[in-house]
Amino acid sequence: MSLIQEALKRQQEELEKKAKQEASSEKTPAETVQPKLRVRPSEADETVSKPAQESLEQREPSPEVPSEPETVSSEKQQQPIWMRIEGLVIGVIGIILLAGLGWAVYHLLIRSRAPEKVTTSVASRVEAGKETQPPVTGKTEIVVSTSTVQHAVSSQAVQTVQTTGKTTETVRVSSESKPSPSTTPTPQTTVVIIPSEQGTTVIPKKIVAWPALKLSGVVGKETYGSAIINSNIVQIGQSIEGVKIVRIVEGGVEVEYQGETKILRVGGSTR
């Protein structure tokens, strides 16, 4: 307000100076002889005050300006509702995008990661086959193959062997090719021994107690993928409670435990 007042004062001073200059310039020698006309002070004040009032009206701020912040504040109070809705929508879309990106990365990692190689599966199967031999009921056939034979095979087909238990065993020797008199052959021979019922040993079958495992789902194919067992994600080649996941088959997985293998179907269990 002080600046406005100073400006008004300056304008009034300038107007007064201009009025004085005009009055001095308008004077003529004839006017000096003629009597001077007195100007009423009220008229001079009105002439001076009218331009000042006009300039004040032009420079004074309009009374409507203070009301603008109120309208702006009311608009700001209404805007956050829409802004919150937009923020929620953007947040939900961002969460969905992040979840999709994480699933894609996880899927690529599962495909790129090769499972551990099973190196001891064949040996364990052979040992399991030896331990779980079926019982001998009366006659067993033992097949023996020899790669080299140092002597010629005799033409006798049946030989009688005396055993210490006073039991006779018949040994049948069959050769794939007859030897020639000039050369010494090395045939593959098969010896079939038919033992008697006495003196036979029965190997008991080993019973393996499997842990309780339930298969809920399978993802992947053959040796690539994973299975959901007991609500846990287990990849091919890994073990859970001592049971190893060998591979994925149709409708389930092949598992191995203590040398014994089994097919575990989806929705089924080991017990």
mmCIF file of C-alpha atoms in Angstrom, residues 50-170:
data_model
loop_
_atom_site.group_PDB
_atom_site.id
_atom_site.type_symbol
_atom_site.label_atom_id
_atom_site.label_comp_id
_atom_site.label_asym_id
_atom_site.label_seq_id
_atom_site.Cartn_x
_atom_site.Cartn_y
_atom_site.Cartn_z
ATOM 1 C CA LYS A 50 -10.493 13.118 -10.455
ATOM 2 C CA PRO A 51 -7.419 11.772 -12.326
ATOM 3 C CA ALA A 52 -5.945 10.550 -9.073
ATOM 4 C CA GLN A 53 -9.124 8.674 -8.224
ATOM 5 C CA GLU A 54 -9.192 7.124 -11.696
ATOM 6 C CA SER A 55 -5.588 5.954 -11.357
ATOM 7 C CA LEU A 56 -6.356 4.550 -7.897
ATOM 8 C CA GLU A 57 -9.348 2.668 -9.233
ATOM 9 C CA GLN A 58 -7.186 1.231 -12.022
ATOM 10 C CA ARG A 59 -4.374 0.157 -9.716
ATOM 11 C CA GLU A 60 -6.375 -1.038 -6.738
ATOM 12 C CA PRO A 61 -6.892 -4.816 -6.831
ATOM 13 C CA SER A 62 -10.363 -6.038 -7.504
ATOM 14 C CA PRO A 63 -12.259 -7.382 -4.487
ATOM 15 C CA GLU A 64 -12.808 -10.702 -6.309
ATOM 16 C CA VAL A 65 -9.116 -11.680 -6.176
ATOM 17 C CA PRO A 66 -9.131 -12.890 -2.524
ATOM 18 C CA SER A 67 -12.027 -15.239 -3.316
ATOM 19 C CA GLU A 68 -9.915 -17.223 -5.852
ATOM 20 C CA PRO A 69 -7.840 -19.131 -3.228
ATOM 21 C CA GLU A 70 -11.065 -20.307 -1.624
ATOM 22 C CA THR A 71 -12.309 -21.780 -4.894
ATOM 23 C CA VAL A 72 -8.895 -23.368 -5.515
ATOM 24 C CA SER A 73 -8.857 -24.874 -2.024
ATOM 25 C CA SER A 74 -12.372 -26.295 -2.513
ATOM 26 C CA GLU A 75 -11.267 -27.875 -5.810
ATOM 27 C CA LYS A 76 -8.217 -29.367 -4.115
ATOM 28 C CA GLN A 77 -10.411 -30.924 -1.463
ATOM 29 C CA GLN A 78 -12.507 -32.625 -4.153
ATOM 30 C CA GLN A 79 -9.553 -33.799 -6.295
ATOM 31 C CA PRO A 80 -7.956 -36.319 -3.839
ATOM 32 C CA ILE A 81 -10.961 -38.689 -4.194
ATOM 33 C CA TRP A 82 -10.298 -39.190 -7.899
ATOM 34 C CA MET A 83 -6.573 -39.164 -7.344
ATOM 35 C CA ARG A 84 -6.903 -41.923 -4.765
ATOM 36 C CA ILE A 85 -8.990 -44.054 -7.122
ATOM 37 C CA GLU A 86 -6.430 -43.562 -9.893
ATOM 38 C CA GLY A 87 -3.618 -44.410 -7.475
ATOM 39 C CA LEU A 88 -5.359 -47.629 -6.423
ATOM 40 C CA VAL A 89 -5.919 -48.666 -10.045
ATOM 41 C CA ILE A 90 -2.290 -47.947 -10.924
ATOM 42 C CA GLY A 91 -1.097 -49.890 -7.862
ATOM 43 C CA VAL A 92 -3.212 -52.953 -8.750
ATOM 44 C CA ILE A 93 -1.946 -52.915 -12.342
ATOM 45 C CA GLY A 94 1.641 -52.623 -11.094
ATOM 46 C CA ILE A 95 1.199 -55.594 -8.735
ATOM 47 C CA ILE A 96 -0.260 -57.723 -11.562
ATOM 48 C CA LEU A 97 2.629 -56.818 -13.868
ATOM 49 C CA LEU A 98 5.213 -57.623 -11.189
ATOM 50 C CA ALA A 99 3.559 -60.978 -10.455
ATOM 51 C CA GLY A 100 3.503 -61.895 -14.154
ATOM 52 C CA LEU A 101 7.143 -60.903 -14.545
ATOM 53 C CA GLY A 102 8.152 -62.982 -11.520
ATOM 54 C CA TRP A 103 6.265 -66.033 -12.843
ATOM 55 C CA ALA A 104 7.933 -65.696 -16.252
ATOM 56 C CA VAL A 105 11.405 -65.434 -14.695
ATOM 57 C CA TYR A 106 10.734 -68.454 -12.471
ATOM 58 C CA HIS A 107 9.489 -70.493 -15.459
ATOM 59 C CA LEU A 108 12.581 -69.602 -17.500
ATOM 60 C CA LEU A 109 14.872 -70.531 -14.608
ATOM 61 C CA ILE A 110 13.200 -73.944 -14.258
ATOM 62 C CA ARG A 111 13.629 -74.628 -17.981
ATOM 63 C CA SER A 112 17.201 -73.406 -18.147
ATOM 64 C CA ARG A 113 18.320 -75.251 -15.056
ATOM 65 C CA ALA A 114 19.209 -78.855 -15.860
ATOM 66 C CA PRO A 115 18.477 -81.422 -13.128
ATOM 67 C CA GLU A 116 21.196 -83.310 -11.368
ATOM 68 C CA LYS A 117 22.338 -86.417 -13.226
ATOM 69 C CA VAL A 118 21.394 -89.699 -11.686
ATOM 70 C CA THR A 119 24.604 -91.730 -11.731
ATOM 71 C CA THR A 120 23.893 -94.443 -9.207
ATOM 72 C CA SER A 121 20.405 -95.433 -10.332
ATOM 73 C CA VAL A 122 21.548 -98.458 -12.403
ATOM 74 C CA ALA A 123 23.788 -99.825 -9.656
ATOM 75 C CA SER A 124 21.090 -99.406 -7.041
ATOM 76 C CA ARG A 125 18.598 -101.223 -9.256
ATOM 77 C CA VAL A 126 20.993 -104.143 -9.696
ATOM 78 C CA GLU A 127 21.575 -104.358 -5.944
ATOM 79 C CA ALA A 128 17.861 -104.178 -5.342
ATOM 80 C CA GLY A 129 17.320 -107.032 -7.783
ATOM 81 C CA LYS A 130 19.860 -109.155 -5.939
ATOM 82 C CA GLU A 131 18.331 -108.493 -2.554
ATOM 83 C CA THR A 132 14.753 -109.165 -3.649
ATOM 84 C CA GLN A 133 15.133 -112.520 -5.401
ATOM 85 C CA PRO A 134 12.035 -114.704 -5.488
ATOM 86 C CA PRO A 135 12.060 -117.877 -3.362
ATOM 87 C CA VAL A 136 13.141 -121.161 -4.959
ATOM 88 C CA THR A 137 10.155 -123.492 -5.315
ATOM 89 C CA GLY A 138 11.783 -126.620 -6.698
ATOM 90 C CA LYS A 139 13.913 -126.122 -9.748
ATOM 91 C CA THR A 140 16.146 -123.186 -10.553
ATOM 92 C CA GLU A 141 18.054 -122.517 -13.737
ATOM 93 C CA ILE A 142 21.495 -120.943 -13.411
ATOM 94 C CA VAL A 143 22.871 -119.614 -16.688
ATOM 95 C CA VAL A 144 26.652 -119.294 -16.895
ATOM 96 C CA SER A 145 28.306 -117.813 -19.985
ATOM 97 C CA THR A 146 32.034 -118.121 -20.633
ATOM 98 C CA SER A 147 33.956 -116.009 -23.108
ATOM 99 C CA THR A 148 36.894 -118.353 -23.555
ATOM 100 C CA VAL A 149 37.181 -122.078 -23.328
ATOM 101 C CA GLN A 150 40.704 -123.509 -23.252
ATOM 102 C CA HIS A 151 39.767 -127.082 -24.087
ATOM 103 C CA ALA A 152 37.497 -128.664 -26.641
ATOM 104 C CA VAL A 153 33.955 -129.423 -25.624
ATOM 105 C CA SER A 154 33.339 -133.116 -25.469
ATOM 106 C CA SER A 155 30.536 -134.655 -27.374
ATOM 107 C CA GLN A 156 28.968 -135.974 -24.197
ATOM 108 C CA ALA A 157 25.756 -133.996 -23.611
ATOM 109 C CA VAL A 158 24.802 -135.162 -20.147
ATOM 110 C CA GLN A 159 27.107 -135.613 -17.203
ATOM 111 C CA THR A 160 26.289 -136.888 -13.746
ATOM 112 C CA VAL A 161 27.840 -135.048 -10.845
ATOM 113 C CA GLN A 162 28.048 -136.573 -7.366
ATOM 114 C CA THR A 163 27.554 -134.029 -4.559
ATOM 115 C CA THR A 164 28.550 -134.262 -0.904
ATOM 116 C CA GLY A 165 24.920 -134.431 0.214
ATOM 117 C CA LYS A 166 24.479 -137.737 -1.637
ATOM 118 C CA THR A 167 22.326 -136.076 -4.237
ATOM 119 C CA THR A 168 22.808 -136.287 -7.958
ATOM 120 C CA GLU A 169 22.677 -133.226 -10.169
ATOM 121 C CA THR A 170 22.364 -133.307 -13.933
#
